[in-house]
Short mmCIF file of C-alpha atoms in Angstrom, two decimals:
data_model
loop_
_atom_site.label_atom_id
_atom_site.label_comp_id
_atom_site.label_asym_id
_atom_site.label_seq_id
_atom_site.Cartn_x
_atom_site.Cartn_y
_atom_site.Cartn_z
CA ALA I 1 84.98 110.55 112.82
CA ILE I 2 84.27 110.45 116.56
CA LEU I 3 80.51 110.48 115.97
CA MET I 4 80.86 107.68 113.45
CA MET I 5 82.67 105.52 116.00
CA ALA I 6 79.64 105.83 118.29
CA PHE I 7 76.81 105.77 115.75
CA LYS I 8 78.19 103.32 113.17
CA VAL I 9 80.62 101.15 115.16
CA GLY I 10 78.74 101.26 118.49
CA LEU I 11 81.67 102.19 120.71
CA ARG I 12 81.37 103.69 124.19
CA SER I 13 83.17 106.94 125.18
CA LYS I 14 85.88 105.05 127.03
CA GLU I 15 86.49 102.84 124.01
CA ILE I 16 86.58 105.76 121.55
CA SER I 17 88.99 107.72 123.73
CA SER I 18 91.40 104.79 123.92
CA ILE I 19 91.66 103.98 120.19
CA THR I 20 95.26 104.29 119.00
CA LEU I 21 96.76 104.84 115.58
CA ASP I 22 98.17 101.31 115.75
CA ASP I 23 94.65 100.00 116.37
CA VAL I 24 93.24 101.32 113.09
CA LEU I 25 96.18 101.78 110.71
CA THR I 26 97.66 98.95 108.68
CA ARG I 27 101.46 98.71 108.45
CA LYS I 28 101.24 100.64 105.16
CA GLY I 29 98.96 103.25 106.76
CA LYS I 30 101.28 103.72 109.74
CA SER I 31 104.27 104.17 107.42
CA LYS I 32 102.30 106.71 105.36
CA TYR I 33 101.27 108.54 108.55
CA ASN I 34 104.88 108.77 109.77
CA SER I 35 106.01 110.08 106.37
CA ALA I 36 103.16 112.60 106.30
CA LYS I 37 104.20 113.97 109.70
CA VAL I 38 107.56 114.91 108.21
CA GLU I 39 106.17 116.29 104.95
CA CYS I 40 103.06 118.10 106.24
CA GLU I 41 104.44 121.01 108.22
CA THR I 42 102.31 123.62 106.41
CA GLU I 43 100.00 121.72 104.09
CA CYS I 44 99.15 118.07 103.84
CA GLU I 45 98.38 116.44 100.53
CA THR I 46 98.71 112.83 101.62
CA GLU I 47 96.36 110.61 99.67
CA TRP I 48 94.86 108.25 102.22
CA GLU I 49 93.43 105.04 100.85
CA ASN I 50 90.96 102.50 102.13
CA ASP I 51 93.69 99.89 102.59
CA ASP I 52 95.52 102.22 105.00
CA LEU I 53 92.92 101.16 107.58
CA LYS I 54 92.41 97.77 109.18
CA ASP I 55 89.03 96.08 108.81
CA SER I 56 88.76 95.52 112.56
CA PHE I 57 90.72 96.18 115.71
CA THR I 58 91.01 94.82 119.22
CA LEU I 59 89.39 96.56 122.15
CA ARG I 60 91.67 96.05 125.12
CA SER I 61 90.20 94.75 128.37
CA ALA I 62 91.21 97.92 130.24
CA THR I 63 88.83 99.95 128.07
CA THR I 64 85.79 97.73 127.68
CA LYS I 65 82.82 97.38 129.95
CA GLY I 66 83.23 94.04 131.66
CA SER I 67 87.01 94.14 131.15
CA LYS I 68 87.09 91.64 128.31
CA VAL I 69 89.10 91.73 125.12
CA ASP I 70 86.83 92.16 122.11
CA SER I 71 86.75 93.38 118.51
CA ALA I 72 85.34 96.43 116.75
CA TYR I 73 84.72 96.56 113.02
CA LEU I 74 85.47 99.37 110.60
CA ALA I 75 83.09 97.97 107.99
CA SER I 76 81.06 101.07 107.17
CA LYS I 77 82.22 103.13 104.20
CA ILE I 78 81.31 106.39 105.97
CA VAL I 79 83.32 105.35 109.05
CA ARG I 80 86.36 104.59 106.96
CA GLU I 81 86.05 107.84 104.96
CA SER I 82 85.67 109.93 108.12
CA ILE I 83 88.76 108.38 109.73
CA LEU I 84 90.84 108.88 106.58
CA GLU I 85 89.70 112.54 106.38
CA TYR I 86 90.50 113.05 110.04
CA LEU I 87 94.02 111.61 109.62
CA SER I 88 95.03 114.51 107.34
CA GLU I 89 93.77 117.01 109.91
CA ARG I 90 95.49 115.15 112.73
CA VAL I 91 98.84 115.18 110.92
CA MET I 92 98.61 118.93 110.29
CA MET I 93 97.39 119.92 113.75
CA PHE I 94 99.63 117.85 115.97
CA GLN I 95 103.23 118.04 114.79
CA ARG I 96 104.82 118.44 118.21
CA GLY I 97 105.68 115.07 119.68
CA GLU I 98 103.72 111.93 119.13
CA ILE I 99 100.71 110.74 121.05
CA ASP I 100 99.47 107.38 119.92
CA ASN I 101 95.76 108.02 120.58
CA LEU I 102 93.79 108.44 117.36
CA PHE I 103 91.54 111.20 118.67
CA LEU I 104 93.04 114.24 120.36
CA THR I 105 91.57 117.32 122.00
CA LYS I 106 92.09 120.82 120.56
CA ARG I 107 95.17 121.04 122.75
CA GLY I 108 96.65 117.88 121.26
CA LYS I 109 96.07 115.75 124.35
CA PRO I 110 94.36 112.37 124.48
CA PHE I 111 90.71 112.37 125.43
CA THR I 112 89.75 110.84 128.74
CA PRO I 113 86.46 108.92 128.89
CA GLN I 114 84.99 111.91 130.76
CA SER I 115 86.24 114.52 128.27
CA MET I 116 84.93 112.36 125.40
CA SER I 117 81.47 112.31 127.02
CA GLN I 118 81.69 116.08 127.50
CA LEU I 119 82.54 116.49 123.81
CA PHE I 120 79.36 114.60 122.89
CA MET I 121 77.33 116.88 125.19
CA ALA I 122 78.92 119.96 123.59
CA MET I 123 78.23 118.67 120.05
CA SER I 124 74.64 117.93 121.06
CA LYS I 125 74.17 121.43 122.42
CA LEU I 126 75.72 123.06 119.34
CA SER I 127 73.63 121.00 116.94
CA GLY I 128 70.37 121.51 118.79
CA VAL I 129 69.79 117.75 118.62
CA GLU I 130 69.67 115.96 121.94
CA PHE I 131 72.09 113.02 122.09
CA SER I 132 74.77 111.56 124.30
CA SER I 133 77.80 109.39 123.73
CA HIS I 134 75.59 106.38 124.31
CA SER I 135 72.95 107.45 121.79
CA GLY I 136 75.10 106.01 119.03
CA ARG I 137 74.71 102.52 120.41
CA ARG I 138 70.92 102.84 120.61
CA THR I 139 70.74 104.26 117.09
CA LEU I 140 72.96 101.47 115.76
CA VAL I 141 70.65 98.82 117.24
CA GLY I 142 67.64 100.35 115.50
CA ASN I 143 69.48 100.60 112.18
CA LEU I 144 70.71 97.00 112.37
CA VAL I 145 67.25 95.67 113.26
CA ARG I 146 65.72 97.61 110.33
CA LYS I 147 68.33 96.01 108.06
CA GLY I 148 67.15 92.58 109.23
CA LEU I 149 70.06 91.50 111.42
CA HIS I 150 69.28 88.87 114.01
CA ILE I 151 69.13 90.14 117.61
CA PHE I 152 71.91 87.72 118.67
CA ASP I 153 74.20 89.11 115.97
CA ILE I 154 73.45 92.63 117.19
CA GLN I 155 74.20 91.49 120.75
CA SER I 156 77.62 90.33 119.55
CA ILE I 157 78.32 93.55 117.64
CA LEU I 158 77.50 95.65 120.71
CA ARG I 159 79.35 93.24 122.98
CA HIS I 160 76.44 92.83 125.40
CA ARG I 161 76.68 89.91 127.84
CA SER I 162 72.93 89.46 127.83
CA VAL I 163 70.60 89.64 124.85
CA GLN I 164 68.12 91.29 127.25
CA THR I 165 70.29 94.44 127.24
CA THR I 166 70.18 94.51 123.44
CA VAL I 167 66.41 94.01 123.51
CA LEU I 168 66.06 97.02 125.85
CA TYR I 169 67.83 99.21 123.29
CA TYR I 170 65.49 97.92 120.60
CA GLN I 171 62.35 98.43 122.68
CA GLN I 172 63.32 102.05 123.36
CA ASP I 173 63.72 102.90 119.65
CA GLU I 174 61.19 105.75 119.38
CA ARG I 175 61.51 106.00 115.60
CA ARG I 176 60.64 102.33 115.22
CA LEU I 177 57.72 102.67 117.63
CA GLY I 178 56.43 105.71 115.74
CA ASP I 179 56.65 103.82 112.44
CA LEU I 180 54.78 100.89 113.99
CA MET I 181 52.00 103.20 115.21
CA ALA I 182 51.71 104.87 111.81
CA ASP I 183 51.51 101.47 110.09
CA ALA I 184 48.97 100.19 112.64
CA GLN I 185 46.77 103.24 112.12
CA ASN I 186 47.08 103.08 108.30
CA GLY I 187 47.50 106.84 108.20
CA GLU I 188 44.10 107.42 109.88
#
């Protein structure tokens, strides 16, 4: 679910680490979560549903680059599924006390922006694929451009002040550049 927030929603480490249950759960979802905490001491069979999650949530100014209030969208099916799957694990793992952050460390503590970045480095090392917490944003730009979204819409999704920043992400898309070279060479 954490990877999806970077690669499909385009959030930064600081933003991911600050997401709360209230940010993503609807009133119905929050009620279901609170009930599941009581019922799931040994095994959790809560049936999470798509409408337990909000479609979007507010990024607070204290967590965003540029300190402005903005929105993030939980539009992707895979993002929604990964969060719903994670909720069952979260209920089972963290019964002692309540911490409002959505994502918690193995010790049940909230991630800091630094520990979130370290988690991305650890996942990268374990997978053998080089990526960072910011790689998700670059990948998202490439995917959105390939789907035909306008660069100004992508700028808004990523919450860049300047479209030039968004263009830099696009220009550095090695997969796109490789595809362009292959097309230009006609396989020769």
